Short mmCIF file of C-alpha atoms in Angstrom, two decimals:
data_model
loop_
_atom_site.label_atom_id
_atom_site.label_comp_id
_atom_site.label_asym_id
_atom_site.label_seq_id
_atom_site.Cartn_x
_atom_site.Cartn_y
_atom_site.Cartn_z
CA GLU N 277 177.98 18.67 121.62
CA VAL N 278 176.56 18.04 118.15
CA MET N 279 172.83 18.65 118.00
CA LYS N 280 170.78 15.58 117.14
CA SER N 281 169.54 15.53 113.57
CA ALA N 282 167.40 13.54 111.16
CA VAL N 283 168.01 12.88 107.47
CA ILE N 284 165.16 13.04 104.96
CA PHE N 285 165.97 11.51 101.58
CA ASP N 286 164.42 10.56 98.26
CA CYS N 287 165.52 8.47 95.28
CA GLU N 288 164.73 8.54 91.58
CA PHE N 289 164.78 5.10 90.00
CA LEU N 290 164.56 3.95 86.41
CA CYS N 291 161.19 3.59 84.73
CA LEU N 292 159.41 3.59 81.41
CA GLU N 293 155.96 4.97 80.82
CA GLY N 294 153.57 2.60 82.64
CA SER N 295 156.27 0.88 84.73
CA GLN N 296 154.56 1.74 88.02
CA ARG N 297 151.23 0.39 86.78
CA ARG N 298 152.99 -2.84 85.73
CA PHE N 299 154.97 -3.06 89.01
CA TRP N 300 158.12 -2.95 86.83
CA CYS N 301 157.35 -6.51 85.67
CA ALA N 302 157.01 -6.15 81.88
CA ALA N 303 159.76 -7.65 79.72
CA ILE N 304 160.78 -4.13 78.65
CA ASP N 305 160.90 -2.65 82.17
CA PRO N 306 164.30 -1.93 83.72
CA ASP N 307 165.19 -3.16 87.19
CA LEU N 308 164.21 -0.75 89.95
CA VAL N 309 167.70 0.73 90.30
CA ILE N 310 168.38 4.28 91.38
CA ALA N 311 169.86 7.03 89.21
CA GLN N 312 169.74 9.82 91.80
CA VAL N 313 169.58 10.22 95.57
CA GLY N 314 168.91 13.50 97.36
CA ALA N 315 168.80 14.26 101.08
CA THR N 316 168.58 16.97 103.72
CA ARG N 317 169.69 17.02 107.34
CA ILE N 318 167.39 18.73 109.86
CA GLU N 319 168.41 19.68 113.38
CA LEU N 320 165.97 18.25 115.91
CA GLY N 321 166.28 21.19 118.25
CA GLY N 322 166.55 24.97 118.31
CA SER N 323 164.75 26.33 115.26
CA TYR N 324 164.83 23.01 113.36
CA GLU N 325 167.10 24.31 110.63
CA ILE N 326 167.95 22.36 107.48
CA VAL N 327 171.70 22.36 108.04
CA ASP N 328 172.91 20.54 104.94
CA THR N 329 171.79 19.00 101.64
CA PHE N 330 173.09 16.18 99.46
CA ARG N 331 172.52 15.13 95.85
CA ALA N 332 174.30 12.38 93.94
CA TYR N 333 173.78 10.95 90.47
CA VAL N 334 174.26 7.20 90.21
CA THR N 335 175.35 5.46 87.01
CA PRO N 336 172.60 2.83 86.67
CA VAL N 337 173.78 -0.62 85.62
CA ASP N 338 171.93 -3.84 84.79
CA ARG N 339 172.56 -7.32 86.22
CA HIS N 340 175.52 -7.83 83.89
CA GLY N 341 177.23 -4.57 84.78
CA ARG N 342 176.16 -2.78 81.59
CA ARG N 343 175.05 0.82 81.86
CA TYR N 344 171.34 1.37 81.39
CA GLY N 345 170.26 3.98 78.86
CA LEU N 346 167.74 6.50 80.18
CA ASP N 347 164.30 6.32 78.61
CA ALA N 348 162.91 9.63 77.29
CA PHE N 349 159.93 9.28 79.66
CA PHE N 350 162.28 9.02 82.67
CA THR N 351 164.23 12.11 81.55
CA GLN N 352 161.02 14.08 81.05
CA LEU N 353 159.73 12.99 84.46
CA THR N 354 162.89 13.60 86.49
CA GLY N 355 164.93 16.07 84.44
CA ILE N 356 167.88 13.63 84.63
CA THR N 357 169.72 13.37 81.31
CA GLU N 358 172.44 11.12 79.90
CA ASP N 359 174.73 14.18 80.13
CA ASP N 360 174.07 14.39 83.88
CA ILE N 361 175.07 10.74 84.27
CA ASP N 362 178.10 11.17 81.97
CA ARG N 363 179.27 14.22 83.89
CA GLU N 364 178.31 13.42 87.49
CA GLY N 365 177.29 9.76 87.66
CA GLN N 366 179.03 7.71 90.36
CA PRO N 367 179.17 3.97 90.92
CA LEU N 368 176.44 2.95 93.36
CA ALA N 369 178.92 2.04 96.13
CA GLU N 370 180.54 5.47 95.91
CA ALA N 371 177.22 7.34 96.00
CA LEU N 372 176.01 5.30 98.98
CA ALA N 373 179.28 5.91 100.86
CA GLY N 374 178.78 9.63 100.27
CA PHE N 375 175.19 9.42 101.50
CA ASP N 376 176.32 7.52 104.61
CA ARG N 377 178.97 10.14 105.41
CA PHE N 378 176.41 12.91 104.89
CA SER N 379 173.97 11.25 107.33
CA HIS N 380 176.44 11.29 110.27
CA GLY N 381 174.77 8.14 111.60
CA ALA N 382 171.34 9.80 111.91
CA ARG N 383 168.15 7.91 111.16
CA CYS N 384 167.08 8.37 107.54
CA TRP N 385 163.46 8.97 106.54
CA SER N 386 161.77 8.81 103.13
CA TRP N 387 158.19 9.22 101.97
CA GLY N 388 157.54 5.49 101.75
CA LYS N 389 160.41 3.00 101.64
CA ASP N 390 162.91 4.32 99.11
CA GLU N 391 165.70 2.50 100.93
CA LEU N 392 164.40 -0.78 99.49
CA ASN N 393 165.13 0.48 95.96
CA MET N 394 168.34 2.20 97.03
CA LEU N 395 169.78 -0.70 98.99
CA ALA N 396 167.93 -4.00 98.60
CA ILE N 397 167.31 -3.82 94.84
CA SER N 398 170.06 -1.54 93.52
CA CYS N 399 172.79 -3.24 95.58
CA TYR N 400 171.55 -6.71 94.64
CA VAL N 401 171.56 -5.86 90.93
CA ALA N 402 175.00 -4.21 91.22
CA GLY N 403 176.36 -7.23 93.13
CA ILE N 404 177.42 -5.28 96.22
CA VAL N 405 176.60 -5.71 99.90
CA PRO N 406 174.24 -2.96 101.18
CA PRO N 407 176.54 -0.69 103.22
CA ILE N 408 173.87 0.77 105.54
CA PRO N 409 171.70 -1.47 107.76
CA ALA N 410 167.91 -1.46 107.44
CA GLY N 411 167.49 -0.31 111.04
CA ARG N 412 168.87 3.12 110.09
CA PHE N 413 165.82 3.82 107.91
CA ASP N 414 162.17 4.62 108.56
CA ASN N 415 159.04 5.87 106.83
CA ALA N 416 158.34 9.63 106.99
CA VAL N 417 154.63 8.83 106.69
CA LYS N 418 154.82 7.90 110.39
CA LEU N 419 155.89 11.48 111.18
CA VAL N 420 152.88 13.13 109.53
CA LEU N 421 150.59 10.48 111.03
CA ALA N 422 151.93 11.42 114.47
CA ALA N 423 151.19 15.06 113.59
CA GLY N 424 147.58 14.22 112.75
CA MET N 425 147.52 13.99 108.93
CA PRO N 426 144.52 11.82 107.95
CA VAL N 427 145.38 8.46 106.38
CA GLU N 428 143.16 9.17 103.34
CA ASP N 429 145.09 12.41 102.68
CA ILE N 430 148.43 10.58 102.94
CA GLY N 431 147.29 8.13 100.26
CA ARG N 432 146.70 10.90 97.74
CA THR N 433 149.67 13.15 98.57
CA PRO N 434 152.99 12.32 96.89
CA SER N 435 156.19 13.64 98.46
CA ASN N 436 156.47 16.57 96.06
CA LYS N 437 152.96 17.79 97.00
CA LEU N 438 153.41 17.55 100.77
CA VAL N 439 154.70 21.10 101.06
CA GLU N 440 151.59 22.36 99.21
CA TYR N 441 149.32 20.26 101.42
CA TYR N 442 150.59 22.14 104.48
CA GLY N 443 150.65 25.51 102.70
CA VAL N 444 154.31 26.10 103.49
CA GLU N 445 156.06 28.89 101.59
CA HIS N 446 159.19 27.58 99.90
CA PRO N 447 161.66 28.20 97.09
CA PRO N 448 160.74 26.71 93.69
CA LEU N 449 160.95 22.90 93.67
CA ARG N 450 160.98 20.47 90.74
CA GLY N 451 158.86 17.38 91.31
CA HIS N 452 160.73 14.08 90.79
CA ASP N 453 164.12 15.57 91.52
CA ALA N 454 165.43 13.57 94.48
CA LEU N 455 166.76 16.56 96.44
CA ASP N 456 163.72 18.74 95.71
CA ASP N 457 161.34 15.94 96.76
CA ALA N 458 163.37 15.48 99.97
CA LEU N 459 163.15 19.25 100.51
CA SER N 460 159.35 19.15 100.05
CA VAL N 461 159.06 16.58 102.85
CA SER N 462 161.65 18.47 104.92
CA TYR N 463 159.86 21.82 104.71
CA ALA N 464 156.62 20.11 105.76
CA VAL N 465 158.31 18.32 108.68
CA GLN N 466 160.06 21.55 109.68
CA HIS N 467 156.69 23.34 109.67
CA LEU N 468 155.15 20.62 111.87
CA LEU N 469 158.06 20.77 114.31
CA ARG N 470 157.98 24.58 114.50
CA SER N 471 154.22 24.69 114.99
CA GLY N 472 154.40 22.09 117.79
CA LYS N 473 152.26 19.52 115.94
CA LEU N 474 155.25 17.18 115.76
CA SER N 475 157.54 16.53 118.70
CA PRO N 476 161.26 15.75 118.12
CA GLU N 477 160.80 12.77 120.44
CA VAL N 478 158.64 11.13 117.77
CA PHE N 479 161.80 10.58 115.68
CA ASP N 480 162.98 8.12 118.35
CA ARG N 481 159.61 6.58 119.21
CA VAL N 482 157.98 5.54 115.96
#
């Protein structure tokens, strides 16, 4: 019998300096399409091991199928370069199929609602049908809420700082790398599961 698992994922999506403040609505802002997706799979039993990881680069395209160039601010923020996209970039449909295979049908959690950028927006812009239904996704904020994290702390703690918030020892992580941000949330969730503050049943309930 395969042990039940949960997937924790994160996406990096195109931006310029100030895009977030402008809600990506300035004439110069790109569409909110993803360039990278990273994920972990955690066993919801035993010692709550992280049993696998996933990272894919996505070749970002605009509404007319033209490849977006990466802004220098985005590269500085995420570490993702044009060379990374040249070398490892996949069409969105291919990257999402890989993510779906990696997930093994488990529910997928992100710090917020990254699936809206990954599926609703990116797929719409690319002209493809979202391959994974919305019901497969949920918000990891619900997990830390269930474990007692105060709402005001959640509001000021981005995904890459969650591991620091809980004081969990971890290998070096780069903020705004999709896999490393997913790992930050995963290490925190793993800590909450192992300390008994979070029950595996919560992954079905919330």
